[in-house]
PDB file of C-alpha atoms in Angstrom:
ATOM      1  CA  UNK A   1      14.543  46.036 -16.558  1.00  0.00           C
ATOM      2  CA  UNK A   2      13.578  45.593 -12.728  1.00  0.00           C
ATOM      3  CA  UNK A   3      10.615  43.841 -13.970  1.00  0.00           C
ATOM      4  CA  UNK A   4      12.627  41.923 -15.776  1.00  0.00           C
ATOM      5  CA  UNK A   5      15.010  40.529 -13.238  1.00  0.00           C
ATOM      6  CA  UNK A   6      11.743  39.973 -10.752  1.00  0.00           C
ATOM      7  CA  UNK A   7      10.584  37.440 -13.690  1.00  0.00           C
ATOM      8  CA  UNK A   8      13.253  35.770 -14.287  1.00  0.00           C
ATOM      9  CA  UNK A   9      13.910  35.610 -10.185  1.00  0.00           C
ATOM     10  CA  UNK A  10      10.626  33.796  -9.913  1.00  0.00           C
ATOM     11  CA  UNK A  11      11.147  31.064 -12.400  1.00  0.00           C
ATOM     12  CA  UNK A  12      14.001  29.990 -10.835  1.00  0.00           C
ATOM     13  CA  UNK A  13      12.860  29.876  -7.360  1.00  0.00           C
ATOM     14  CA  UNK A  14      10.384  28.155  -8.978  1.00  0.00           C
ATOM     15  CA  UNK A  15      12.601  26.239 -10.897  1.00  0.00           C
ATOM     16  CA  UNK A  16      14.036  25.351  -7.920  1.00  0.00           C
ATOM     17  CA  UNK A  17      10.805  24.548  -5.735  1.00  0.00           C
ATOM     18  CA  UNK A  18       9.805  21.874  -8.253  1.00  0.00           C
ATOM     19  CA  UNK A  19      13.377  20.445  -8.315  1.00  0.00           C
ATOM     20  CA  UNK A  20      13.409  20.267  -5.038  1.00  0.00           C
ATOM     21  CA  UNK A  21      10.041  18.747  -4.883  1.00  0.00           C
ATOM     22  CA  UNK A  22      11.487  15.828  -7.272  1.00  0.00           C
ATOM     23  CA  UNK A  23      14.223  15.165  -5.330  1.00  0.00           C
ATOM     24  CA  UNK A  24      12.267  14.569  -2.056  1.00  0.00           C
ATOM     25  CA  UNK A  25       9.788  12.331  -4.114  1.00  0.00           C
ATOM     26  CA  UNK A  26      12.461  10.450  -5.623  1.00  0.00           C
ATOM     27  CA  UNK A  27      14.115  10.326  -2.370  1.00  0.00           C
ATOM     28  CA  UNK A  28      11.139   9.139  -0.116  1.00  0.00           C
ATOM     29  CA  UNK A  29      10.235   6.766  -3.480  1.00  0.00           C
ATOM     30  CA  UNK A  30      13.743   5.030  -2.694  1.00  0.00           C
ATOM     31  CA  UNK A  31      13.230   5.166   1.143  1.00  0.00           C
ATOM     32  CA  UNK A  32       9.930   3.456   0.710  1.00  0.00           C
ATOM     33  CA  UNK A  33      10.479   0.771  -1.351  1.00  0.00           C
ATOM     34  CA  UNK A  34      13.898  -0.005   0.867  1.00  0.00           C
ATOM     35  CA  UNK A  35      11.652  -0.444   3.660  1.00  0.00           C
ATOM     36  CA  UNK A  36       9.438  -2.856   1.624  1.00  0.00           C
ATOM     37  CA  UNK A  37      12.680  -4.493   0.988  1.00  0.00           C
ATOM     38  CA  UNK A  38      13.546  -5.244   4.389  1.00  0.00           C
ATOM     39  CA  UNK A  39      10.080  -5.649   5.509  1.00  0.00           C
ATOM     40  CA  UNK A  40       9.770  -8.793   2.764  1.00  0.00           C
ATOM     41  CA  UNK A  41      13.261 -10.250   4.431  1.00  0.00           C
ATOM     42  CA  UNK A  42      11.719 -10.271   7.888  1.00  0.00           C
ATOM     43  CA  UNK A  43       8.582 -11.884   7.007  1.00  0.00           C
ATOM     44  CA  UNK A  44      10.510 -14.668   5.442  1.00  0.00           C
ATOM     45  CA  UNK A  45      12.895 -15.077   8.194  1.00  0.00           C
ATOM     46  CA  UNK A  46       9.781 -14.853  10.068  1.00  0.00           C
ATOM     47  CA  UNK A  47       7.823 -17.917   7.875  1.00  0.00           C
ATOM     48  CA  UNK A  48      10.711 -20.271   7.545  1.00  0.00           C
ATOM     49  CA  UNK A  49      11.543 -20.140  11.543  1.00  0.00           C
ATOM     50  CA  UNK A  50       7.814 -20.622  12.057  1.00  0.00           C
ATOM     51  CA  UNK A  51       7.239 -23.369  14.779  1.00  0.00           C
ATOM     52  CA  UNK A  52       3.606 -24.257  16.185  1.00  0.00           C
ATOM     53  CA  UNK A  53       5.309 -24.707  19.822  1.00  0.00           C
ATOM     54  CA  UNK A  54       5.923 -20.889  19.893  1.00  0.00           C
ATOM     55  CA  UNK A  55       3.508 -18.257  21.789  1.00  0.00           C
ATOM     56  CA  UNK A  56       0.866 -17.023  19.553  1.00  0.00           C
ATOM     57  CA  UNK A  57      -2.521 -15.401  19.720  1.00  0.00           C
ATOM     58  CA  UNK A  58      -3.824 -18.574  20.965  1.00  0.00           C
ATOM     59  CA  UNK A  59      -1.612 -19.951  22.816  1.00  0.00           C
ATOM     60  CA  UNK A  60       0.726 -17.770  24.594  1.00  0.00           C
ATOM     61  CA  UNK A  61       2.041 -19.866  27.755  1.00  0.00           C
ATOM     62  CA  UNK A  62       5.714 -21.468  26.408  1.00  0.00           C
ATOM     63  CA  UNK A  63       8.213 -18.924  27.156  1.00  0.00           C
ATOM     64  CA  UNK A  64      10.893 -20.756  24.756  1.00  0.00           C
ATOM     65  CA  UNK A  65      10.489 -18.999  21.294  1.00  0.00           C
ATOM     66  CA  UNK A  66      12.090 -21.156  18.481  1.00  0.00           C
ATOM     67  CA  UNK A  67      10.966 -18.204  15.919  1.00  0.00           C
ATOM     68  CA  UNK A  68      14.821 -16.114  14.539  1.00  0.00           C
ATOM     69  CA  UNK A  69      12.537 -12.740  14.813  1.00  0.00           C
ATOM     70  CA  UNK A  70      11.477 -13.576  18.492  1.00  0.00           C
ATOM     71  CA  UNK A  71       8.093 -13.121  19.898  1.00  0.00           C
ATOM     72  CA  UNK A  72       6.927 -10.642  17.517  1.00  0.00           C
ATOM     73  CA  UNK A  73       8.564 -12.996  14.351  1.00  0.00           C
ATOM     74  CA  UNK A  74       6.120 -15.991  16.344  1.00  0.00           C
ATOM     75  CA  UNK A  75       3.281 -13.464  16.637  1.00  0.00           C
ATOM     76  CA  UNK A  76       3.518 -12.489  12.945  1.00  0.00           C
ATOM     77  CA  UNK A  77       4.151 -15.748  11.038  1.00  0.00           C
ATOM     78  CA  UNK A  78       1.300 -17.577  13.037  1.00  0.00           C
ATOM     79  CA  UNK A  79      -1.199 -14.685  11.723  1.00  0.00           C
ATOM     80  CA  UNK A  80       0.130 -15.377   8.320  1.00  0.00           C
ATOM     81  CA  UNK A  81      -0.235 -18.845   8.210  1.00  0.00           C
ATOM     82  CA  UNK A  82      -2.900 -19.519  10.153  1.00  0.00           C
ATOM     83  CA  UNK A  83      -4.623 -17.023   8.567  1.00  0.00           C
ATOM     84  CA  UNK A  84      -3.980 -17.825   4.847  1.00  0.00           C
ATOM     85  CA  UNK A  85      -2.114 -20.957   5.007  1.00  0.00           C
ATOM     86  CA  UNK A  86       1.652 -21.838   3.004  1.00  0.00           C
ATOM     87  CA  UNK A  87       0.350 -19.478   0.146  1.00  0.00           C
ATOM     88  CA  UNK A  88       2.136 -16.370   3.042  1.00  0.00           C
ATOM     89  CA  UNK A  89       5.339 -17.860   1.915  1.00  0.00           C
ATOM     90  CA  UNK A  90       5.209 -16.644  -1.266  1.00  0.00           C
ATOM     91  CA  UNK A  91       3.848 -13.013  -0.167  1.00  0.00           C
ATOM     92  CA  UNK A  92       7.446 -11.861   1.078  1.00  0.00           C
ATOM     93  CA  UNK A  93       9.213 -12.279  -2.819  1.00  0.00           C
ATOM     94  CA  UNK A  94       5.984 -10.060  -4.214  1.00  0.00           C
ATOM     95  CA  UNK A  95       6.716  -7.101  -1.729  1.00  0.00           C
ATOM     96  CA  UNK A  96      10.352  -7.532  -2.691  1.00  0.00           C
ATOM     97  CA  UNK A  97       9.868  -6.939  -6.020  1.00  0.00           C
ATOM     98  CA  UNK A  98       7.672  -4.481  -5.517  1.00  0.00           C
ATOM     99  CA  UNK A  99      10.207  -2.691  -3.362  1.00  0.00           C
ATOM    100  CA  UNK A 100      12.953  -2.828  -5.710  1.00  0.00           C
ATOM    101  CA  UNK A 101      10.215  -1.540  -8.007  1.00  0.00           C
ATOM    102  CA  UNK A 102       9.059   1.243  -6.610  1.00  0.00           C
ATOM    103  CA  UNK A 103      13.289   1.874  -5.682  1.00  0.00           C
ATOM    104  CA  UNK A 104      13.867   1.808  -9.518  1.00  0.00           C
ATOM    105  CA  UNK A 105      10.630   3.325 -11.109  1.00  0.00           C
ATOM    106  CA  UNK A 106       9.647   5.668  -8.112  1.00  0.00           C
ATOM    107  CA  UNK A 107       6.222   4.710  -8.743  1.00  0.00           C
ATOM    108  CA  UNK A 108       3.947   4.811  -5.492  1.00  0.00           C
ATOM    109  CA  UNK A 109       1.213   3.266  -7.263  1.00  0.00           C
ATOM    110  CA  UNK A 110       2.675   0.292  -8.075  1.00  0.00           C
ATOM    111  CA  UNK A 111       2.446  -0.978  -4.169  1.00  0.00           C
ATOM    112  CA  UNK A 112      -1.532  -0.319  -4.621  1.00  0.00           C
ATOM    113  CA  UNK A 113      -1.810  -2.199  -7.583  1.00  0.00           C
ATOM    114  CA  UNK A 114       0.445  -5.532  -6.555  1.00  0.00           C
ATOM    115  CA  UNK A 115      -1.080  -5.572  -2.873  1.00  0.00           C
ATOM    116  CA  UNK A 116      -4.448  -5.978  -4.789  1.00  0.00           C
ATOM    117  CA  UNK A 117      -3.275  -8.737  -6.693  1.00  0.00           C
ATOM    118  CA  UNK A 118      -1.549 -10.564  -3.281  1.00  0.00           C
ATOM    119  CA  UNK A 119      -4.357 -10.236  -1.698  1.00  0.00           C
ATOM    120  CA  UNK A 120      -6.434 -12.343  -4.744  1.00  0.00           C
ATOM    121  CA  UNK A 121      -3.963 -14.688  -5.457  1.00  0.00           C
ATOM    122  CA  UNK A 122      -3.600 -15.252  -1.239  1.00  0.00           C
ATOM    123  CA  UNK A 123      -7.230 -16.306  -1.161  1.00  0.00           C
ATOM    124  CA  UNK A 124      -7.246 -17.998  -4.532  1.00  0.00           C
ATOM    125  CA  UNK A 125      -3.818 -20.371  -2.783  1.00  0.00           C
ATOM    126  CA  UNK A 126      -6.039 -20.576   0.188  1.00  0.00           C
ATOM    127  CA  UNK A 127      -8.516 -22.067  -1.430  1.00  0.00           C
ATOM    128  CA  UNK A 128      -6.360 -24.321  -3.605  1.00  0.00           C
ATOM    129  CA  UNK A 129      -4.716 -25.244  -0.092  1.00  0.00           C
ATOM    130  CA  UNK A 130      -7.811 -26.236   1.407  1.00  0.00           C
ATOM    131  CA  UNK A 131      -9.048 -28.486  -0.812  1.00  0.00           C
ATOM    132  CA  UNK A 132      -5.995 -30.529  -2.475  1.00  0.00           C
ATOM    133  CA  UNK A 133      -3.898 -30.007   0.595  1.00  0.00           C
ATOM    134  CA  UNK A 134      -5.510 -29.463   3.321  1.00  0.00           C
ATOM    135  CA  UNK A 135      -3.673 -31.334   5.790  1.00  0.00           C
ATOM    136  CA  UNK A 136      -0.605 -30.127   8.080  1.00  0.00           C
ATOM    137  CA  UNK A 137       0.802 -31.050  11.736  1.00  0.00           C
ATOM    138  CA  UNK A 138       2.011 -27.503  12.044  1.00  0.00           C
ATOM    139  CA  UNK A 139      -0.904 -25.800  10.699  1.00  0.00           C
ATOM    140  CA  UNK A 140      -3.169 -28.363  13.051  1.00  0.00           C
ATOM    141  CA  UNK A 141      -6.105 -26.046  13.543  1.00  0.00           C
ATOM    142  CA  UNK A 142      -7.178 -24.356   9.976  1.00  0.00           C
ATOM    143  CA  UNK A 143      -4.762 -26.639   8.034  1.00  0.00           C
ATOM    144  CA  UNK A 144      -3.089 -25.663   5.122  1.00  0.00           C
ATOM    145  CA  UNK A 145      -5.515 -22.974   3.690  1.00  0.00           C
ATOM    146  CA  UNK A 146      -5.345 -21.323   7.147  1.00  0.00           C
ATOM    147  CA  UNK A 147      -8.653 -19.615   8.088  1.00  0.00           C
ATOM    148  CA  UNK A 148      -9.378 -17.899   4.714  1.00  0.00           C
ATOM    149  CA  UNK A 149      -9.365 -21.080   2.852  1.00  0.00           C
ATOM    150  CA  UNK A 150     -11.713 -22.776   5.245  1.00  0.00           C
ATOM    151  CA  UNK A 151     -14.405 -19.885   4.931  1.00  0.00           C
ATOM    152  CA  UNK A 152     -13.869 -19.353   0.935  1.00  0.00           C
ATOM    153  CA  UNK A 153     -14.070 -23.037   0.449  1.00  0.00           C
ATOM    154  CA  UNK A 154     -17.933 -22.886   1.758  1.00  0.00           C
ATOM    155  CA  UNK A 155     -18.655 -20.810  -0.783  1.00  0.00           C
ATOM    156  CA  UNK A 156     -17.194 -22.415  -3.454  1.00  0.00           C
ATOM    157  CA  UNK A 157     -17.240 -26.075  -2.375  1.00  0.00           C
ATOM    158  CA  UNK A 158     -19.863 -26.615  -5.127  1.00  0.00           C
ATOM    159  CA  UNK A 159     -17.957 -25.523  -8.183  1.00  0.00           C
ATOM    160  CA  UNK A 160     -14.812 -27.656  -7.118  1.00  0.00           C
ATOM    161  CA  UNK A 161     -17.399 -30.787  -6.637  1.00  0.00           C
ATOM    162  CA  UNK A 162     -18.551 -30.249 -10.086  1.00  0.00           C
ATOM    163  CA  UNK A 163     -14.772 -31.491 -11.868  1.00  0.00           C
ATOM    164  CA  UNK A 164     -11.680 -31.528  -9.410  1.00  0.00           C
ATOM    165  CA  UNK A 165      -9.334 -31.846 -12.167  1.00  0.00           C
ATOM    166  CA  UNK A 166      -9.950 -28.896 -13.792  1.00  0.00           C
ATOM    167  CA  UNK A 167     -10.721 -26.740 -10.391  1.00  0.00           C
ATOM    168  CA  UNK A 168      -7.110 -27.770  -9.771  1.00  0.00           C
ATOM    169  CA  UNK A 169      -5.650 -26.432 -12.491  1.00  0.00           C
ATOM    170  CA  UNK A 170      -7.928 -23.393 -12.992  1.00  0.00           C
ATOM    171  CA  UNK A 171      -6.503 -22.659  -9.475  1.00  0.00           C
ATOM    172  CA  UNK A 172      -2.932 -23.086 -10.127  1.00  0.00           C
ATOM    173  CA  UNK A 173      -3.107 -21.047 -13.136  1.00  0.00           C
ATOM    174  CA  UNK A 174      -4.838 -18.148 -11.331  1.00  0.00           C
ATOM    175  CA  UNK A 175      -2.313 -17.805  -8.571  1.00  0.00           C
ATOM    176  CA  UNK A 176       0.720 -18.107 -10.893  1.00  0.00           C
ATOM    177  CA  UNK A 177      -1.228 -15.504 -13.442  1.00  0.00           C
ATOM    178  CA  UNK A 178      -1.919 -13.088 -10.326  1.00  0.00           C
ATOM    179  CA  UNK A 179       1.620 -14.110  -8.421  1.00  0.00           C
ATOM    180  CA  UNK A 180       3.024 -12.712 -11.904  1.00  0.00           C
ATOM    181  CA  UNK A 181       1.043  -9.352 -11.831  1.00  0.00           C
ATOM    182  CA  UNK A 182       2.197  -8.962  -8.071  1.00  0.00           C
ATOM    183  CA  UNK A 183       5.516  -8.467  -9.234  1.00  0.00           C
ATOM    184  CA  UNK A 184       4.881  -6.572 -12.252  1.00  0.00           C
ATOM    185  CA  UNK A 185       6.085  -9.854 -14.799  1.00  0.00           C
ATOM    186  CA  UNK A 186       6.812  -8.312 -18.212  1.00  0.00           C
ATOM    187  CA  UNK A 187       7.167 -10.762 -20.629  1.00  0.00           C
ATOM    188  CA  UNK A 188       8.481  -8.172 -23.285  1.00  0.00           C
ATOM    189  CA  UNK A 189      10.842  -7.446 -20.939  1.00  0.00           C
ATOM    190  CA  UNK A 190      12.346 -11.143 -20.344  1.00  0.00           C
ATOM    191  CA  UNK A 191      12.156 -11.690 -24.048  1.00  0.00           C
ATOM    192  CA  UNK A 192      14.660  -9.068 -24.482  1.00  0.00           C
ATOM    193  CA  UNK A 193      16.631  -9.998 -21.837  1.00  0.00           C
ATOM    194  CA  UNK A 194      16.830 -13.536 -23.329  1.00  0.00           C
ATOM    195  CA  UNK A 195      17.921 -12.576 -26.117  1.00  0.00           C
ATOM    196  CA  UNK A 196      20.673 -10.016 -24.828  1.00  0.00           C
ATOM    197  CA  UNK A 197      21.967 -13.323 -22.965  1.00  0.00           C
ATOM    198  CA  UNK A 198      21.954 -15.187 -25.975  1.00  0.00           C
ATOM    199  CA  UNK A 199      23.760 -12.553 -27.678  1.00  0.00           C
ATOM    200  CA  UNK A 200      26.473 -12.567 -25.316  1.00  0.00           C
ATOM    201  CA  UNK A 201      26.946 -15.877 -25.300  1.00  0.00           C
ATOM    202  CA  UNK A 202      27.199 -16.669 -28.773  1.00  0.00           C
ATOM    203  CA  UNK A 203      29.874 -13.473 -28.669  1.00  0.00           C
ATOM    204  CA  UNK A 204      31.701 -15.173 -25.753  1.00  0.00           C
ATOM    205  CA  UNK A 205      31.604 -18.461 -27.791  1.00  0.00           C
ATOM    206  CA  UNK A 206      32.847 -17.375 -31.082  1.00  0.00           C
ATOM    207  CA  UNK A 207      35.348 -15.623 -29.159  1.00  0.00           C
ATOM    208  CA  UNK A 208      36.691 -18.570 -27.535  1.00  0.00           C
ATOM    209  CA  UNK A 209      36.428 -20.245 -31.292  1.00  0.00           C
ATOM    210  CA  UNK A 210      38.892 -17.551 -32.903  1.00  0.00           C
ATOM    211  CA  UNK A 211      41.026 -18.277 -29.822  1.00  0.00           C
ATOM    212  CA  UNK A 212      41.428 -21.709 -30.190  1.00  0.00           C
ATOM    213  CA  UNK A 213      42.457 -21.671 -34.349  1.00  0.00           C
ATOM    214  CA  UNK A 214      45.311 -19.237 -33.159  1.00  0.00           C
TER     215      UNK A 214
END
């Protein structure tokens, strides 16, 4: 009977071990992928207010900061952009899907997998950037395809030469293809949600139908 009681003590302490375990995963999951959240704000805020007049690693002499974030908003929006070029400006709506990802599906992995695919679609954009679009007053000194772009394009300056049409839109479709995987796209999953819509609105509009014969 003692032995008993010991045995069925155990379980639930370890019962209880791996709920609590759960609960802190789930917990630090949500707290995680809140701080992607507000991380992918900031870098926007950080993007939109960028101004070329504002101290960076370059130049860090003018003392009036035009940037929302401040010096370290200035600091961080040059390295993005003159670094990868406008593609950055997409960057902060994949880490906030992947935050409110990871919130809903408390799936760690998930950052892993969609940083892998910003990071190719980033130098795919630079790329594109450098080559169709190179040119910007505010990005003066790498242009539009920041850094990145200028050193990928030497390698693949060749293949572009060979058909510039098609490089173009071989490009586009690689960043929107890789954008989408960034932010876990599921087709299925839109499908349905279409047709949920649909659903309600051809319930809503019989409604209003059968409302207006009475």
């Amino acid at each position: 009977m003692i032995q008993s009681d010991k045995s069925v003590f155990y379980m639930d302490m370890k019962n209880i071990i791996n709920n609590s375990k759960i609960f802190l995963f789930k917990r630090l999951s949500e707290l995680f992928g809140i701080t992607l959240i507000i991380v992918s704000f900031l870098l926007f805020i950080a993007l939109m207010t960028y101004s070329p007049d504002d101290p960076n690693f370059i130049f860090s002499e003018n003392l009036v900061i035009k940037n929302k974030l401040g010096i370290n908003g200035s600091y961080i929006s040059d390295f993005f952009l003159q670094s990868i070029g406008l593609v950055s400006f997409i960057i902060p709506l994949s880490i906030l899907i992947t935050g409110i990802n990871i919130v809903i599906n408390k799936n760690f992995i998930i950052i892993i997998e969609n940083f892998f695919y910003i990071i190719l679609y980033s130098s795919f954009g630079s790329i594109f950037f450098s080559n169709f679009y190179s040119e910007n007053f505010s990005l003066a000194i790498y242009g539009n395809g920041g850094f990145v772009g200028n050193s990928l394009n030497n390698l693949v300056i060749n293949i572009i030469k060979l058909n510039f049409d098609i490089s173009y839109y071989v490009l586009i479709s690689l960043i929107t293809i890789l954008f989408l995987l960034s932010i876990n796209f599921n087709l299925n999953f839109l499908l349905k949600f279409n047709s949920k819509l649909s659903q309600v609105f051809k319930k809503k509009e019989s409604e209003s139908n059968i409302n207006q014969k009475i």
